[in-house]
Coordinates of C-alpha atoms and ligand atoms in Angstrom, one line a residue:
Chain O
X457 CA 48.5 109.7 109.1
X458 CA 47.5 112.0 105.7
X459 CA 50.5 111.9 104.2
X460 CA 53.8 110.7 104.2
X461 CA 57.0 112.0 102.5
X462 CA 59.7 109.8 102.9
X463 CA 63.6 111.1 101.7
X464 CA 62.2 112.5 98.4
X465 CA 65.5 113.5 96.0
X466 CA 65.6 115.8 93.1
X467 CA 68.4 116.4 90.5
X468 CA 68.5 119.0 87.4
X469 CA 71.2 118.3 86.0
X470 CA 73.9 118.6 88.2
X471 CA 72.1 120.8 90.1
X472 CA 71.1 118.9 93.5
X473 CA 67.8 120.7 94.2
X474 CA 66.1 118.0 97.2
X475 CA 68.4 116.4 99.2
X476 CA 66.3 114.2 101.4
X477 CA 63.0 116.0 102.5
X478 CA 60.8 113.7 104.7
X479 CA 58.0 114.8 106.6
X480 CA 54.6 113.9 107.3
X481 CA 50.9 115.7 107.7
X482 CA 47.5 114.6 109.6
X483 CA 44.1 115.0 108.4
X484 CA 43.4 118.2 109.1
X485 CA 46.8 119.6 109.9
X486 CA 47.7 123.2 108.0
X487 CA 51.8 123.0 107.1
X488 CA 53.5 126.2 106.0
X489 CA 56.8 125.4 104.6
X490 CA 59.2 128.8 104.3
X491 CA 62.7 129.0 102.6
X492 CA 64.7 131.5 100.5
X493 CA 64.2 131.3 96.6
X494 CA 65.4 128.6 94.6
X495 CA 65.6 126.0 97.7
X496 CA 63.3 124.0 95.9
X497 CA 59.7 124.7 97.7
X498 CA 58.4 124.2 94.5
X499 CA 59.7 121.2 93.4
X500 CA 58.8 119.0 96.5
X501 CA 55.0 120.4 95.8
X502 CA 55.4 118.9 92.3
X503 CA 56.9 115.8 93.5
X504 CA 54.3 115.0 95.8
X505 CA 51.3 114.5 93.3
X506 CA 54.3 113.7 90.7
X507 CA 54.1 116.9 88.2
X508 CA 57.5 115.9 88.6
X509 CA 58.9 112.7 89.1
X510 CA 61.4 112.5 92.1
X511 CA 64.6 110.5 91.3
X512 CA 64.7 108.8 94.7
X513 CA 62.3 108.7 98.0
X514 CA 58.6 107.6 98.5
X515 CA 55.4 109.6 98.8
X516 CA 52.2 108.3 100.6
X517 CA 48.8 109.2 100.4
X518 CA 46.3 107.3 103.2
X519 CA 48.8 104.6 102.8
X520 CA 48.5 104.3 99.4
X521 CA 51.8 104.7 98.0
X522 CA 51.7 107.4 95.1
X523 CA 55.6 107.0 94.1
X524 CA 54.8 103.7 93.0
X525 CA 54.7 102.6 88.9
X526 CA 51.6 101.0 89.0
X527 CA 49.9 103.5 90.9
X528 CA 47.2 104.7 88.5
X529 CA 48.1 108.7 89.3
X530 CA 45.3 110.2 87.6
X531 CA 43.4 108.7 90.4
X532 CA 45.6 110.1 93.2
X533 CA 45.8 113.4 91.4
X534 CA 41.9 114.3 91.6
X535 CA 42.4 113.6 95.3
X536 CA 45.1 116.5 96.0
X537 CA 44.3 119.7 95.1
X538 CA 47.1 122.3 93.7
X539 CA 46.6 125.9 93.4
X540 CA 49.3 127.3 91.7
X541 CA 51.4 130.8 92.0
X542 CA 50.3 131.9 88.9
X543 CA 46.3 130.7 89.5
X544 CA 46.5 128.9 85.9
X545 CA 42.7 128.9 85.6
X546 CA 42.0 127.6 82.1
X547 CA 41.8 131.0 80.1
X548 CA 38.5 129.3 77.6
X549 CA 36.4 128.5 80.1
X550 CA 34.2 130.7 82.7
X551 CA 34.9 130.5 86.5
X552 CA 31.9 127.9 86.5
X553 CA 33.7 126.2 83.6
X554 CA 36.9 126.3 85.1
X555 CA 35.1 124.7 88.5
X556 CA 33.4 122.3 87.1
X557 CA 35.5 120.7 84.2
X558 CA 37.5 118.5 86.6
X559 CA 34.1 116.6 88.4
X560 CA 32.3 116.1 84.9
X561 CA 35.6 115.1 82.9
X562 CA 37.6 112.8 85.7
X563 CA 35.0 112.1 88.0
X564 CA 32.3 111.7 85.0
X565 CA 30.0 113.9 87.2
X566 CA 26.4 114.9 85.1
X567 CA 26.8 118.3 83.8
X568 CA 23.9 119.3 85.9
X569 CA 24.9 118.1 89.5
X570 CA 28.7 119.5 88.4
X571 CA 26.8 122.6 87.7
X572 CA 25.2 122.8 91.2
X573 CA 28.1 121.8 92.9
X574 CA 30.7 124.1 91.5
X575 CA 28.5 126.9 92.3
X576 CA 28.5 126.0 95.9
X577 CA 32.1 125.9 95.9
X578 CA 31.8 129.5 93.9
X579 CA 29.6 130.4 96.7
X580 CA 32.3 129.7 99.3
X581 CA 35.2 131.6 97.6
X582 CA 32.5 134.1 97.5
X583 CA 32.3 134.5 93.8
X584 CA 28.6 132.9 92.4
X585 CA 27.9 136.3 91.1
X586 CA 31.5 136.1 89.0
X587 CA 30.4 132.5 87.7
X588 CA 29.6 133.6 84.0
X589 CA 33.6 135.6 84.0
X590 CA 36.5 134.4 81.9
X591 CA 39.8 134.6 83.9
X592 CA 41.1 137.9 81.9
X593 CA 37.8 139.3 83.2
X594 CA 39.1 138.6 86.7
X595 CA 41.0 140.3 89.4
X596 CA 44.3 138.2 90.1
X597 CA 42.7 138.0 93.8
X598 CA 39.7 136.6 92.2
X599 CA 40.9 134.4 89.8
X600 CA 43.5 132.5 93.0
X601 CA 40.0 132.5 94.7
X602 CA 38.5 130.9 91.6
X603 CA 41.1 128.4 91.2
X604 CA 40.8 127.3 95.1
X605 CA 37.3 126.7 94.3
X606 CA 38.4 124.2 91.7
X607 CA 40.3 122.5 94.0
X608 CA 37.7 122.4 96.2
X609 CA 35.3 120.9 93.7
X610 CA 37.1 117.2 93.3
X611 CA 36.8 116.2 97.6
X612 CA 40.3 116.7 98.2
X613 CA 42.4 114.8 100.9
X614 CA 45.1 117.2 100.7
X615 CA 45.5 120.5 99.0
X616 CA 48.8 122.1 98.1
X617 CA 49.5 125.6 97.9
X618 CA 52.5 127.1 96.2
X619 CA 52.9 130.5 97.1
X620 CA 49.4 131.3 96.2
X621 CA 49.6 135.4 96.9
X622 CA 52.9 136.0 95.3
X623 CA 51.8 137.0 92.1
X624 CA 48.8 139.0 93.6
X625 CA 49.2 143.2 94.4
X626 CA 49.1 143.6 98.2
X627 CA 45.4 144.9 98.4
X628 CA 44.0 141.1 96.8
X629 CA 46.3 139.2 99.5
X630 CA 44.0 139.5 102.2
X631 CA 40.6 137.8 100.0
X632 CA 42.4 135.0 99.4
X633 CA 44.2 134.3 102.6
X634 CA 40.1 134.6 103.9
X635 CA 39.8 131.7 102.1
X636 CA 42.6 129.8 103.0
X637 CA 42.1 130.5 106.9
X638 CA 38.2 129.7 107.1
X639 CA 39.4 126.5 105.1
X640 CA 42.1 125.5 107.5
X641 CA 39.3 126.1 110.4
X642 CA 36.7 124.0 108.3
X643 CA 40.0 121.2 108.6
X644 CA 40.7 120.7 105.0
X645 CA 44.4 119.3 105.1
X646 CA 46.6 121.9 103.9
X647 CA 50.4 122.0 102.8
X648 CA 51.0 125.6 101.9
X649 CA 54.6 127.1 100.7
X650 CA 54.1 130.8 102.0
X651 CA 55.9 134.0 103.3
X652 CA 52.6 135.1 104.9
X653 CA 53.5 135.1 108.8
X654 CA 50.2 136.2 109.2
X655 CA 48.4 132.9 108.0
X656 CA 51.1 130.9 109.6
X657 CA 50.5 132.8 113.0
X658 CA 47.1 132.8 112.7
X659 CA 46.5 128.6 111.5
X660 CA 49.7 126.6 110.5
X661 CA 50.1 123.6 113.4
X662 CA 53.9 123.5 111.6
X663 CA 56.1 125.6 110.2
X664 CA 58.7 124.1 108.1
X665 CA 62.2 126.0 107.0
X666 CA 63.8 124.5 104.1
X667 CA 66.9 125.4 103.0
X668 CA 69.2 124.3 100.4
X669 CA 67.2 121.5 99.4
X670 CA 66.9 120.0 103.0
X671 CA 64.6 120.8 106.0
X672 CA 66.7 123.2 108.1
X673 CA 64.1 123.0 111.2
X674 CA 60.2 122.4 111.6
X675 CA 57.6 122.8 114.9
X676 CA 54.9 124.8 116.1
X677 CA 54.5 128.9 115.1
X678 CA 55.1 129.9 118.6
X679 CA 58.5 128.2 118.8
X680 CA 59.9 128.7 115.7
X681 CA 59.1 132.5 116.2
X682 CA 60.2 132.4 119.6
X683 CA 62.9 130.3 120.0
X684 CA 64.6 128.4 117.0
X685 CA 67.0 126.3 117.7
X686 CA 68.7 127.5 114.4
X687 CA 70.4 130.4 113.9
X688 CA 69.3 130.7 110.5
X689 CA 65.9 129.9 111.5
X690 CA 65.4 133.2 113.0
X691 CA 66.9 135.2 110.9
X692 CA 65.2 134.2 107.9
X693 CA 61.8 134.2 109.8
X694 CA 63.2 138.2 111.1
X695 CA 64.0 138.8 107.3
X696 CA 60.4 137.8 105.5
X697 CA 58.9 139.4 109.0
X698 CA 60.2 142.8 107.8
X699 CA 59.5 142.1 103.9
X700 CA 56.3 140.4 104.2
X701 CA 54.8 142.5 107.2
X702 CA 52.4 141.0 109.6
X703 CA 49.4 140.9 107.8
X704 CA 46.8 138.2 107.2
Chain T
X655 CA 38.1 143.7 24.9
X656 CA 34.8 142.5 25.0
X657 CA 33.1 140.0 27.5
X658 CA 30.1 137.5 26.8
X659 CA 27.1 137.3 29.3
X660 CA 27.3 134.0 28.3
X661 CA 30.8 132.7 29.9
X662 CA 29.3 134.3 33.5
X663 CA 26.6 130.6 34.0
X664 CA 29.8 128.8 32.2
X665 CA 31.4 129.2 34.8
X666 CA 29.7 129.1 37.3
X667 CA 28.7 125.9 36.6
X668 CA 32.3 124.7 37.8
X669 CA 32.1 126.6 41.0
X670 CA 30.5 123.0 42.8
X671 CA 33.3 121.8 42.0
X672 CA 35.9 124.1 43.4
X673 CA 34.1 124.4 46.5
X674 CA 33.9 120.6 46.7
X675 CA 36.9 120.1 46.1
X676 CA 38.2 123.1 49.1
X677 CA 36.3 121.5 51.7
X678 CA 37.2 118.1 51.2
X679 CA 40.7 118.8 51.7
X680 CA 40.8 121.6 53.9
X681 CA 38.4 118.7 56.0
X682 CA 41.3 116.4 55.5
X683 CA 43.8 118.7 56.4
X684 CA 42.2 119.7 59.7
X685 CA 42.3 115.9 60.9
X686 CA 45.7 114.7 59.6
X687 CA 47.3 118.3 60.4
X688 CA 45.7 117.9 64.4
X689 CA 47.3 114.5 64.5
X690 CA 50.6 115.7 63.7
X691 CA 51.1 118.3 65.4
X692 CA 49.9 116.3 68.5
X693 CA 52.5 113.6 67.5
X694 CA 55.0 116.5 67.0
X695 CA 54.3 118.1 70.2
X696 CA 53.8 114.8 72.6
X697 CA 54.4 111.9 70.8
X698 CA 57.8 109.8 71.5
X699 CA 61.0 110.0 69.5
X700 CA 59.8 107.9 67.1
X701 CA 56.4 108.9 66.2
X702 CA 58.1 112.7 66.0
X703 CA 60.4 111.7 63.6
X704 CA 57.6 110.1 61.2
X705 CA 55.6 113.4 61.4
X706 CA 58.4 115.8 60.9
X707 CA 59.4 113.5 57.6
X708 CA 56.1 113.7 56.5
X709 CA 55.8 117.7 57.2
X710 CA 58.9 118.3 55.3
X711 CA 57.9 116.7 52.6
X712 CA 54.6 117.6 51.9
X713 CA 56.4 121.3 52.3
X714 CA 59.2 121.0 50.4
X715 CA 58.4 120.1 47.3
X716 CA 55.7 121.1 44.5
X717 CA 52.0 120.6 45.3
X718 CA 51.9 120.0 41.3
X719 CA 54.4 117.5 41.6
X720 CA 52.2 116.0 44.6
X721 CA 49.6 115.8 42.4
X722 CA 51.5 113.6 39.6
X723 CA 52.5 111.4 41.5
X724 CA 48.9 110.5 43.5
X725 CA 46.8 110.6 39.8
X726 CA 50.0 109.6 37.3
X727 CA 52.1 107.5 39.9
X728 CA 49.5 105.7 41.9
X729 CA 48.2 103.6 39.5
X730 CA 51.6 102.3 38.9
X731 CA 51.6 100.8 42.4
X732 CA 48.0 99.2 41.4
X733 CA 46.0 102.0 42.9
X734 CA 43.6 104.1 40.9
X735 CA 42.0 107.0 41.7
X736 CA 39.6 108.7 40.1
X737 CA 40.2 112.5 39.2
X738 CA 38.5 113.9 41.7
X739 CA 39.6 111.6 44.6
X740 CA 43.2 112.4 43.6
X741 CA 42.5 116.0 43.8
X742 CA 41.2 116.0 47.4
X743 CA 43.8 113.6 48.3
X744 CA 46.7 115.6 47.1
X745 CA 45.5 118.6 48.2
X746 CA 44.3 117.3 51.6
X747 CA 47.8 115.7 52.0
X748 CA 49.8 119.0 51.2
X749 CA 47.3 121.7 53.4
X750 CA 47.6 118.7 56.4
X751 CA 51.0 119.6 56.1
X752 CA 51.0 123.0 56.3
X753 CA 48.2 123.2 58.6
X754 CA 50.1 120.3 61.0
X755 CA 52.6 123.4 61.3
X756 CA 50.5 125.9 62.5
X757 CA 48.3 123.9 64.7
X758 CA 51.9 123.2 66.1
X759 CA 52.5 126.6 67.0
X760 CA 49.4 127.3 68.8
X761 CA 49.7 124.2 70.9
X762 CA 52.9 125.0 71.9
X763 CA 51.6 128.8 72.4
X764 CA 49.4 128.2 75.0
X765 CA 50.7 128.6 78.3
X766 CA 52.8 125.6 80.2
X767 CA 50.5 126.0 83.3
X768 CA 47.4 125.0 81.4
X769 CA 48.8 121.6 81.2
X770 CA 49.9 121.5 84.9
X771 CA 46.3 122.3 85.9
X772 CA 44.8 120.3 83.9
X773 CA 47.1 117.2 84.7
X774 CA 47.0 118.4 88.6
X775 CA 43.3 117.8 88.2
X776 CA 43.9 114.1 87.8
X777 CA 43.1 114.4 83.6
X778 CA 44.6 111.9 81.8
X779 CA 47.4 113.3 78.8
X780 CA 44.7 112.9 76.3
X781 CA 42.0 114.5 78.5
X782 CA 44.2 117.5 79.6
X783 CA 45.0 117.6 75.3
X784 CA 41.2 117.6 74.4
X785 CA 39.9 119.7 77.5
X786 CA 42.6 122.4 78.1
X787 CA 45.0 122.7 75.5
X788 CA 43.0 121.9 72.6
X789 CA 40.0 124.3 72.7
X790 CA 42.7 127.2 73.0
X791 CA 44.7 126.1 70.7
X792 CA 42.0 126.4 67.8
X793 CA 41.4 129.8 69.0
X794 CA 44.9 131.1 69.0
X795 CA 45.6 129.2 65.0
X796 CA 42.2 130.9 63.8
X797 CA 44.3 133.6 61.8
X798 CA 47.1 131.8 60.1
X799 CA 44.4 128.5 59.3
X800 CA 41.9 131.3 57.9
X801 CA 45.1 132.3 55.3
X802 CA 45.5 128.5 54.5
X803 CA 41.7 128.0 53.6
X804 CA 42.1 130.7 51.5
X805 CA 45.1 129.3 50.2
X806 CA 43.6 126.2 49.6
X807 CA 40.4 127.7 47.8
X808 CA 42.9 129.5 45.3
X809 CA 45.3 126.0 45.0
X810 CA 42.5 124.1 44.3
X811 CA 42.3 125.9 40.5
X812 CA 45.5 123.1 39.7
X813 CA 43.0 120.1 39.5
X814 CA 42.5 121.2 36.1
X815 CA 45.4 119.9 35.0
X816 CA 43.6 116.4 35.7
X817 CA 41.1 117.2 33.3
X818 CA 38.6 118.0 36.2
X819 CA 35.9 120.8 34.9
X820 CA 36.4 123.1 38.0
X821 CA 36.0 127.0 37.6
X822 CA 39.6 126.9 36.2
X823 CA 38.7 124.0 34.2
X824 CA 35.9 125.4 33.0
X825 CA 37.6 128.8 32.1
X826 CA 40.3 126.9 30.2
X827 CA 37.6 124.9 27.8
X828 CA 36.0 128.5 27.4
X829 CA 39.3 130.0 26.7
X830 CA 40.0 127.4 24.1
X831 CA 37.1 127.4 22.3
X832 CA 36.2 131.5 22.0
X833 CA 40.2 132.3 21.6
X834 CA 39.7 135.2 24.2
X835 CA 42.2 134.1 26.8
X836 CA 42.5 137.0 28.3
X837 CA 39.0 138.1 28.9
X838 CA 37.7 134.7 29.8
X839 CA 40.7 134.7 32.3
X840 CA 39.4 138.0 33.9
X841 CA 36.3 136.8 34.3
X842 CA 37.6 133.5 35.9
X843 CA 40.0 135.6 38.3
X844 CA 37.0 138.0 39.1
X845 CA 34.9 134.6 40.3
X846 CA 37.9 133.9 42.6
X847 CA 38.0 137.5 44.1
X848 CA 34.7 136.5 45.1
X849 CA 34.7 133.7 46.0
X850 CA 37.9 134.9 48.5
X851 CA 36.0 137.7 49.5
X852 CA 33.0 135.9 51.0
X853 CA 35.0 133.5 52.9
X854 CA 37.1 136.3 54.4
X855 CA 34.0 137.6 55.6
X856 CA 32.7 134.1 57.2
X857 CA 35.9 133.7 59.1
X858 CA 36.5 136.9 60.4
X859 CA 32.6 135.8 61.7
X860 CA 33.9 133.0 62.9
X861 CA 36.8 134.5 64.5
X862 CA 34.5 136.9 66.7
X863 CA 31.8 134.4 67.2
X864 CA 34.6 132.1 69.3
X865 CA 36.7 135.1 70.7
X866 CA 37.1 134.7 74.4
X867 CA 38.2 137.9 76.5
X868 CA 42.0 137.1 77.0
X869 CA 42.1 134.6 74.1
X870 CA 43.2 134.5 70.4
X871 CA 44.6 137.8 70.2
X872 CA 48.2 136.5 69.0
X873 CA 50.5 139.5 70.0
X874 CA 49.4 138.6 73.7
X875 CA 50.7 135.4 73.1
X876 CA 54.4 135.9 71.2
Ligands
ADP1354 N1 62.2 122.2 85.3 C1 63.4 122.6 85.8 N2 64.5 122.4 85.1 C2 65.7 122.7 85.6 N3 65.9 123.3 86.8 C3 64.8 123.6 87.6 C4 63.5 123.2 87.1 N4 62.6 123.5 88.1 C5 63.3 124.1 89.1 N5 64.6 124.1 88.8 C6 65.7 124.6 89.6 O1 65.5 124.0 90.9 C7 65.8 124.9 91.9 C8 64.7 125.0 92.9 O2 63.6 125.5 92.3 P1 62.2 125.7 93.0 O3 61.7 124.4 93.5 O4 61.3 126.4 92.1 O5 62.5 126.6 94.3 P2 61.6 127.5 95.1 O6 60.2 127.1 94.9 O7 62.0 127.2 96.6 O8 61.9 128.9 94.8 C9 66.1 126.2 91.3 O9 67.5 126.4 91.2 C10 65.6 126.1 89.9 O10 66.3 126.8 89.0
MG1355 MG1 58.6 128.3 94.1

């Protein structure tokens, strides 16, 4: 077992956001987790590599266990990737910059063999001819496919994707959802908050429906499409089905 | 009205000086106004409070007054300075302030995601300061720390009044001795029109040697 989330709990203010999530991933696995807004997708993202700290519940990675004080988290960090909604590709540096930075500055990689291998990753984004851009000089497509790549640069166990095509206009989905699939088939281990029944369709072993700050219902594409044993199960899925479309 | 070719090397000879004296404490300023603002942006409660003290001080009273008390009040407490060193001091002390300020701004300018990423990366606080925030947080200050240089070059004329023999200095001894205040005055003021052009020139050079597309134009940012 990959990972193991164990009854995480999140409170702003009196605002109960996770009540209890647990769940756990494979190597190799692809999760989708789905959920109307402000259920707290987000914030379980964040509290799993501890952007934010949960108030209660533990997190596992490889059986280390990351919720623990004297866990050095830097460490854990470089070992799960995030890409964010909003890409947040460092806006001074180049796409080879922005690939590069975290192998020569936490894994005190050579400039050199960071240099090679960020262009490889560039490569499999399909963007080594955009390597010399800055990110305003960048598509919103190319700069999510640019900030995968980084990811993709520190070895990852586990990469977490929160709502990675939201921000992007509907013509730049399909790059980066490319990406994501051939990654998935490649068996990078991937926990991905998306409204893309497409990708989920097409590569998520598990989808999971939060809602309300607790998991509603998880298992397999098929059956959640098919036959949920939740009412509101399917009529969410139904609901992003017609939003969202098929595509992907 | 009448000028003497004469007063033109005068005073020139105090230009060193001036310029000396600008770079020491804008130098000064950059250091000690960085490490405040970091300690106002991330440091804890306590460390905040000992910049923002500082800050309003240095800001809320009189640079001339600042300058009293580090050349006429030091030495009291058993420490002597020389002119000069108590020049640069004061001045470096009172620009650290004002620059602590606007480095403050810009840190807190650049976008909250920046320190996600950087974080998300596995950097350290420090490394996600020096690696990601940092390096756009210069950019984004370059405007309002180009108006304190020249601030500073122009503030720097006080140090006269601790006998040092800068271009104002020198401008007051001419002043004194040919009883042409006003012209010798002109010609002092013209010197600093210069002197402020030239360096409005370099940093707007500066400015568009750094520039990154996306980066440092402030209205994108506010
Ligand atoms: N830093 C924060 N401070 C206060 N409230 C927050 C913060 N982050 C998220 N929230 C609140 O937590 C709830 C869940 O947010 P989020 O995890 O972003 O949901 P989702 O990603 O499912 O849309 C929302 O009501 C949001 O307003
Ligand atoms: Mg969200």
């Amino acid at each position: 077992m990959l990972l193991r989330v164990e009854d995480i709990h999140k409170q702003y203010g009196k605002d109960k956001v996770l009540c209890g999530v647990s769940f756990t991933m494979n190597k190799g696995e692809t999760k989708v987790i789905i959920g109307p807004s402000g259920t707290g997708k987000s914030t379980l993202l964040r509290c799993i590599n501890r952007l934010t700290p949960a108030d209660q519940g533990r997190v596992w990675l490889d059986d280390e266990e990351l919720t623990h004080t004297r866990t050095n988290i830097n460490k854990i960090r470089a070992e799960i990737g995030f890409v964010f909604q909003s890409f947040n590709l460092f806006a001074h540096l180049t796409a080879l910059g922005n690939v590069r930075i975290g192998p020569m500055k936490v894994k005190r990689m050579n400039k050199k063999d960071a240099t090679t291998l960020a262009m490889e990753e560039l490569e499999r984004v399909g963007l080594s001819d955009k390597a010399g851009a800055y990110p305003a000089e960048l598509s919103g497509g190319q700069q999510q496919r640019v900030s995968i790549a980084r990811a993709l640069a520190m070895f990852p166990k586990l990469i977490l994707f929160d709502e990675p095509t939201s921000a992007l206009d509907p013509e730049l989905i399909g790059e980066v959802l490319e990406v994501m699939v051939s990654l998935a088939k490649e068996g990078m281990t991937m926990l991905v908050v998306t409204h893309e029944m497409g990708f989920a369709r097409a590569v998520a072993d598990e989808i999971i429906f939060m809602e309300n700050g607790v998991i509603v219902e998880q298992g397999p594409p098929k059956q959640m499409f098919t036959n949920a044993k939740h009412q509101r199960t399917g009529e969410f899925l139904n609901k992003i089905s017609e939003l969202y479309g098929e595509t992907g | 009205m009448s000028f003497e070719w004469e007063w033109f090397p005068k005073l020139a000879e105090g230009l060193p000086l001036t310029l000396q004296i600008t770079f020491s404490c804008i130098a000064i300023g950059i250091v000690l106004g960085v490490l405040l603002a970091l300690g106002r942006v991330y440091g804890p409660r306590f460390l905040r409070g000992i910049c923002i003290v500082y800050i309003q001080f240095f800001r809320g009273t009189p640079l001339l007054v600042q300058l009293f008390i580090v050349y006429n009040g030091l030495p009291n407490l058993g420490i002597t300075l020389t002119a000069l060193q108590s020049g640069i001091l004061a001045l470096g002390l009172n620009t650290a302030a004002y620059q602590a300020e606007y480095f403050r701004g810009a840190i807190q300018a650049v976008r909250g995601g920046q320190m996600l990423a950087a974080r998300s990366l596995g950097m350290s606080l420090p490394q996600a300061i020096r690696y990601a925030i940092l390096p756009q947080a210069f950019r984004l200050v370059l405007p309002a720390w180009s108006n304190e240089f020249i601030l500073m070059l122009k503030y720097s004329s006080i140090v006269f009044t601790v006998t040092l023999l800068d271009l104002m200095g020198k401008a007051k001894r001419l002043s004194a001795r040919d009883s042409r205040s006003f012209e010798v005055f002109l010609v002092a003021a013209l010197f600093y029109l210069v002197l402020v052009f030239v360096a409005t020139m370099l940093l707007r050079l500066l400015e568009n040697r750094v520039r990154i597309p996306g980066l440092g134009a402030p209205s994108q940012h506010r």
